[in-house]
Short mmCIF file of C-alpha atoms in Angstrom, two decimals:
data_model
loop_
_atom_site.label_atom_id
_atom_site.label_comp_id
_atom_site.label_asym_id
_atom_site.label_seq_id
_atom_site.Cartn_x
_atom_site.Cartn_y
_atom_site.Cartn_z
CA MET A 9 0.00 0.00 0.00
CA LYS A 10 1.28 3.50 -0.88
CA ILE A 11 0.07 6.78 0.60
CA ALA A 12 1.15 10.36 -0.11
CA ALA A 13 1.43 13.76 1.55
CA ILE A 14 1.67 17.21 -0.04
CA ASP A 15 2.89 20.11 2.10
CA ILE A 16 2.47 23.55 0.50
CA GLY A 17 4.57 25.92 2.62
CA SER A 18 5.59 29.55 2.41
CA ASN A 19 9.00 28.71 0.91
CA ALA A 20 8.54 25.39 -0.88
CA ALA A 21 6.00 22.69 -1.66
CA ARG A 22 6.89 19.08 -0.93
CA MET A 23 5.38 15.76 -1.86
CA GLN A 24 6.29 12.47 -0.24
CA ILE A 25 5.02 9.04 -1.25
CA SER A 26 5.57 6.23 1.24
CA THR A 27 4.98 2.51 1.32
CA VAL A 28 3.27 1.16 4.43
CA LEU A 29 5.30 -1.65 6.03
CA HIS A 30 3.98 -4.16 8.57
CA ASP A 31 6.39 -6.03 10.84
CA GLU A 32 4.01 -8.14 12.93
CA GLU A 33 2.10 -5.44 14.89
CA VAL A 34 4.53 -2.58 14.13
CA VAL A 35 3.59 -0.22 11.29
CA SER A 36 6.23 1.96 9.62
CA PHE A 37 6.51 4.08 6.48
CA LYS A 38 9.27 3.79 3.88
CA LYS A 39 9.82 6.80 1.62
CA VAL A 40 9.75 5.84 -2.06
CA GLU A 41 9.40 9.29 -3.67
CA TYR A 42 10.18 12.81 -2.46
CA VAL A 43 9.93 15.99 -4.54
CA ARG A 44 10.53 19.52 -3.29
CA PHE A 45 9.97 22.65 -5.38
CA PRO A 46 10.68 26.27 -4.26
CA LEU A 47 7.43 28.11 -4.97
CA ARG A 48 8.22 30.93 -2.47
CA LEU A 49 4.51 31.78 -2.00
CA GLY A 50 5.39 33.75 1.12
CA HIS A 51 7.04 36.44 -0.99
CA ASP A 52 3.68 37.30 -2.62
CA VAL A 53 1.54 37.02 0.49
CA PHE A 54 3.82 38.86 2.91
CA THR A 55 4.45 41.63 0.35
CA PHE A 56 1.13 42.01 -1.50
CA GLY A 57 -1.33 40.20 0.75
CA ALA A 58 -2.34 37.73 -1.94
CA LEU A 59 -0.95 35.23 -4.44
CA THR A 60 -0.09 36.69 -7.84
CA PRO A 61 -1.29 35.14 -11.14
CA GLU A 62 2.27 33.93 -11.79
CA SER A 63 2.42 32.07 -8.47
CA ILE A 64 -1.04 30.61 -8.98
CA ASP A 65 0.02 29.30 -12.38
CA ARG A 66 3.26 27.77 -11.02
CA THR A 67 1.46 26.17 -8.08
CA THR A 68 -1.22 24.71 -10.35
CA LYS A 69 1.42 23.24 -12.67
CA LEU A 70 3.28 21.73 -9.73
CA MET A 71 0.09 20.13 -8.40
CA GLN A 72 -0.49 18.63 -11.85
CA VAL A 73 2.98 17.07 -11.66
CA TYR A 74 2.28 15.75 -8.16
CA LYS A 75 -1.06 14.31 -9.30
CA LEU A 76 0.66 12.45 -12.16
CA LEU A 77 3.24 10.98 -9.75
CA ILE A 78 0.44 9.91 -7.39
CA GLU A 79 -1.28 8.14 -10.28
CA LEU A 80 1.95 6.52 -11.53
CA HIS A 81 2.70 5.17 -8.06
CA GLU A 82 -0.90 3.93 -7.73
CA VAL A 83 -1.25 5.71 -4.40
CA GLU A 84 -4.24 4.48 -2.40
CA ALA A 85 -4.85 7.70 -0.45
CA TYR A 86 -3.28 11.13 -0.08
CA MET A 87 -3.77 14.57 1.51
CA ALA A 88 -2.57 18.05 0.54
CA CYS A 89 -2.16 20.69 3.25
CA ALA A 90 -1.24 24.38 2.89
CA THR A 91 0.16 26.44 5.75
CA SER A 92 1.05 30.04 6.59
CA ALA A 93 1.22 31.68 3.13
CA MET A 94 -2.02 30.19 1.80
CA ARG A 95 -3.94 30.77 5.03
CA GLU A 96 -2.89 34.44 5.15
CA SER A 97 -3.42 35.06 1.44
CA GLY A 98 -6.44 37.16 0.56
CA ASN A 99 -7.20 34.76 -2.29
CA GLY A 100 -5.98 31.53 -0.66
CA HIS A 101 -9.33 29.72 -0.69
CA GLU A 102 -10.05 30.92 -4.21
CA VAL A 103 -6.70 29.53 -5.36
CA ALA A 104 -7.35 26.22 -3.58
CA GLY A 105 -10.68 25.97 -5.41
CA HIS A 106 -8.99 26.69 -8.75
CA ILE A 107 -6.35 24.02 -8.17
CA LYS A 108 -8.99 21.44 -7.24
CA ALA A 109 -10.96 22.25 -10.41
CA VAL A 110 -7.88 21.85 -12.62
CA THR A 111 -6.08 18.95 -10.91
CA GLY A 112 -8.67 17.23 -8.73
CA ILE A 113 -6.46 17.74 -5.66
CA PRO A 114 -8.38 19.17 -2.67
CA ILE A 115 -6.12 21.45 -0.63
CA HIS A 116 -6.72 21.73 3.11
CA ILE A 117 -5.66 25.18 4.36
CA ILE A 118 -4.79 24.38 7.96
CA ASP A 119 -4.28 26.75 10.88
CA GLY A 120 -1.15 26.92 13.04
CA GLN A 121 -2.68 24.70 15.73
CA LYS A 122 -3.50 21.90 13.28
CA GLU A 123 -0.07 22.24 11.67
CA ALA A 124 1.61 21.86 15.06
CA GLU A 125 -0.64 18.91 15.95
CA LEU A 126 0.29 16.99 12.80
CA ILE A 127 4.01 17.56 13.37
CA ASN A 128 3.71 16.73 17.08
CA ASN A 129 2.11 13.37 16.36
CA VAL A 130 5.35 12.14 14.79
CA VAL A 131 7.90 14.20 16.77
CA VAL A 132 6.67 12.86 20.13
CA GLN A 133 7.94 9.43 19.07
CA ALA A 134 11.52 10.77 19.24
CA LEU A 135 11.18 12.11 22.83
CA ASP A 136 11.74 10.66 26.31
CA ASP A 137 10.58 11.81 29.77
CA ARG A 138 12.71 14.98 29.88
CA GLN A 139 11.57 18.55 29.14
CA PHE A 140 11.67 19.39 25.41
CA LEU A 141 10.94 22.61 23.55
CA HIS A 142 9.95 21.70 20.00
CA ILE A 143 10.75 24.51 17.53
CA ASP A 144 9.34 24.20 14.01
CA VAL A 145 10.40 27.09 11.78
CA GLY A 146 8.64 27.48 8.45
CA GLY A 147 8.71 30.23 5.86
CA GLY A 148 5.84 32.15 7.41
CA SER A 149 5.43 30.96 10.98
CA THR A 150 7.14 29.27 13.91
CA GLU A 151 5.33 26.69 16.02
CA LEU A 152 6.53 26.12 19.61
CA ASN A 153 5.48 23.09 21.63
CA LEU A 154 6.53 22.20 25.18
CA TYR A 155 6.75 18.56 26.27
CA ILE A 156 7.40 16.95 29.65
CA ASN A 157 7.28 13.16 30.04
CA ARG A 158 6.27 12.90 26.35
CA GLN A 159 3.10 14.87 27.13
CA LYS A 160 2.42 18.18 25.41
CA ILE A 161 2.09 20.87 28.07
CA ASN A 162 1.43 23.89 25.84
CA SER A 163 1.84 25.15 22.29
CA LYS A 164 1.72 28.42 20.36
CA SER A 165 2.10 29.60 16.76
CA PHE A 166 3.96 32.85 16.03
CA LYS A 167 4.05 34.90 12.81
CA ILE A 168 7.82 34.70 12.53
CA GLY A 169 9.34 32.65 9.71
CA SER A 170 12.39 32.53 7.46
CA VAL A 171 10.74 34.08 4.37
CA ARG A 172 8.83 36.60 6.51
CA LEU A 173 12.10 37.73 8.12
CA LEU A 174 13.89 37.85 4.78
CA GLU A 175 11.16 40.13 3.44
CA GLY A 176 11.16 42.25 6.62
CA LYS A 177 7.47 41.43 7.14
CA GLU A 178 7.49 39.92 10.62
CA THR A 179 4.50 40.93 12.74
CA LYS A 180 5.21 43.81 15.12
CA GLY A 181 5.94 42.53 18.63
CA ALA A 182 6.14 38.89 17.51
CA TRP A 183 9.69 38.41 18.83
CA LYS A 184 8.71 39.73 22.25
CA LYS A 185 5.59 37.56 22.33
CA MET A 186 7.69 34.49 21.58
CA GLU A 187 10.24 35.35 24.26
CA SER A 188 7.49 35.95 26.83
CA TRP A 189 5.74 32.68 25.97
CA ILE A 190 8.96 30.72 26.43
CA GLU A 191 9.77 32.44 29.74
CA GLU A 192 6.25 31.78 31.03
CA ASN A 193 6.04 28.13 29.99
CA VAL A 194 9.52 26.57 30.15
CA ASP A 195 10.52 25.31 33.60
CA GLN A 196 13.93 26.96 33.97
CA SER A 197 14.65 24.94 37.13
CA ARG A 198 15.07 21.74 35.11
CA GLU A 199 17.00 20.80 32.00
CA VAL A 200 15.35 21.70 28.69
CA ILE A 201 16.38 20.23 25.34
CA ALA A 202 15.33 21.76 22.03
CA VAL A 203 13.87 19.70 19.20
CA GLY A 204 14.22 21.28 15.78
CA THR A 205 12.16 20.50 12.69
CA GLY A 206 12.05 22.22 9.30
CA GLY A 207 14.23 22.24 6.20
CA ASN A 208 16.66 24.87 7.46
CA ILE A 209 17.56 23.18 10.74
CA SER A 210 18.00 19.90 8.86
CA LYS A 211 20.48 21.57 6.50
CA LEU A 212 22.31 23.28 9.39
CA PHE A 213 22.48 19.95 11.21
CA ASN A 214 24.09 18.33 8.19
CA LEU A 215 26.88 20.92 8.31
CA VAL A 216 27.75 21.05 12.03
CA SER A 217 29.73 18.85 14.40
CA LYS A 218 27.39 16.50 16.25
CA LEU A 219 26.95 15.10 19.75
CA SER A 220 25.17 12.05 18.33
CA GLU A 221 23.38 10.93 15.15
CA THR A 222 20.46 13.22 15.97
CA SER A 223 21.79 15.97 18.26
CA THR A 224 24.16 18.93 18.40
CA THR A 225 24.76 22.00 20.57
CA LEU A 226 23.53 25.58 20.56
CA ALA A 227 27.16 26.66 20.21
CA GLU A 228 27.50 24.64 16.98
CA ILE A 229 24.31 26.11 15.49
CA LYS A 230 25.56 29.63 16.33
CA ARG A 231 28.98 28.88 14.87
CA MET A 232 27.51 27.59 11.61
CA LYS A 233 25.09 30.51 11.35
CA GLU A 234 27.99 32.98 11.61
CA TYR A 235 30.05 30.95 9.15
CA ILE A 236 27.28 30.95 6.49
CA ALA A 237 26.50 34.63 7.13
CA GLY A 238 30.10 35.45 6.23
CA PHE A 239 29.53 34.36 2.62
CA THR A 240 27.79 36.32 -0.10
CA LEU A 241 24.60 34.81 -1.54
CA ASP A 242 26.48 33.69 -4.66
CA ASP A 243 29.20 32.03 -2.59
CA ARG A 244 26.62 30.24 -0.43
CA ILE A 245 25.27 28.72 -3.65
CA ASN A 246 28.56 28.06 -5.43
CA LYS A 247 30.99 27.34 -2.58
CA LEU A 248 28.70 25.96 0.14
CA ARG A 249 26.50 24.30 -2.51
CA LEU A 250 23.23 25.47 -0.94
CA ASN A 251 20.12 25.57 -3.11
CA ALA A 252 19.26 29.14 -4.14
CA ASP A 253 15.97 29.09 -2.18
CA ARG A 254 17.82 27.82 0.91
CA ALA A 255 20.85 30.11 0.67
CA ASP A 256 18.93 33.30 1.43
CA VAL A 257 16.64 32.04 4.22
CA ILE A 258 18.97 29.77 6.21
CA VAL A 259 20.53 32.60 8.26
CA PRO A 260 17.23 34.22 9.36
CA ALA A 261 15.87 30.75 10.12
CA ALA A 262 18.94 29.96 12.25
CA GLU A 263 18.35 33.18 14.18
CA ILE A 264 14.88 31.97 15.19
CA TYR A 265 16.18 28.63 16.47
CA ILE A 266 19.04 30.34 18.32
CA CYS A 267 16.82 32.93 20.01
CA ALA A 268 14.27 30.32 21.10
CA MET A 269 17.02 28.10 22.54
CA GLU A 270 18.70 30.98 24.36
CA TRP A 271 15.43 32.18 25.87
CA ALA A 272 14.65 28.64 27.01
CA GLY A 273 18.15 27.97 28.33
CA ALA A 274 18.58 24.97 26.01
CA GLN A 275 22.19 24.08 25.22
CA GLN A 276 21.39 21.02 23.09
CA ILE A 277 19.09 20.44 20.10
CA VAL A 278 17.75 17.17 18.72
CA VAL A 279 17.02 17.16 14.98
CA PRO A 280 14.88 14.17 13.97
CA ASP A 281 14.28 13.68 10.26
CA LEU A 282 10.57 14.45 10.64
CA GLY A 283 8.17 17.20 9.61
CA LEU A 284 4.67 18.11 8.50
CA LYS A 285 4.74 15.69 5.57
CA ASP A 286 5.36 12.80 7.99
CA GLY A 287 2.44 13.91 10.17
CA ILE A 288 0.20 14.02 7.10
CA ILE A 289 1.34 10.53 6.05
CA GLN A 290 0.42 9.18 9.48
CA LEU A 291 -2.98 10.92 9.46
CA VAL A 292 -3.80 9.59 5.97
CA TYR A 293 -2.92 6.06 7.11
CA GLU A 294 -5.10 6.34 10.23
CA GLN A 295 -8.05 7.65 8.19
CA LEU A 296 -7.61 4.88 5.63
CA CYS A 297 -7.64 2.23 8.38
CA LYS A 298 -10.86 3.69 9.83
CA ARG A 299 -12.56 3.66 6.42
CA LYS A 300 -11.57 0.03 5.86
CA LYS A 301 -12.90 -0.99 9.30
CA ARG A 302 -16.26 0.64 8.56
CA LYS A 303 -16.52 -1.36 5.34
#
């Protein structure tokens, strides 16, 4: 059985197709196809308040490509979710309707709470009984979630993201609101470990020295941020071999992770290879199982 997830973010749109594996009672998902394309929808929305005709056309074409791949792989079920850029766009729902009419793909424009919930459902599997601050930085928003004993204590979505910062369009007072939320919710009397998800922290993690296969230090993230910031945009692409749509946003994204960790007092960050697409895959599988049981 194959299932698929489409994640339409503020910087890029991703599609993942996974095969469902059963090892006795344990269910797991093996990635068989992954495509990422830099639509940069956040540029339109955070600058003009709506998606431009050019972006609508590009997004529609990309969804046509994704639909063809879904058909070629004979995917049994899939879900497409759009986050910050589409939900803030003045014509987001209109665009979603247009894409469905052309491609047949229904797009669910989800709020920050639902986005965090989908990511949390897979991230919690990587945690233990300590205190963790989960930081998910996207192009348009940052979701914070606090866990103790693998139980979510609190969560909040903030209008701070890598593309939004790059465009200078962050919401007034958002940094202070994030700092206050962390100070009010994180128990500073006990150890706190950060958990980072998102494309930028995954790329940073690939470049730094590591404590383990999945963890590194705040000092290493700060060192790598300063190192990358010392290169021009062209050199980040040509010498550091960063994709063009990653080269310009990776430094502002790093700043968000660093600030959140410093405010929380976290000296270590765990970077599991998980994100929204994985949460969507899990949700699609659960819904498919329920439908089959009803039949």
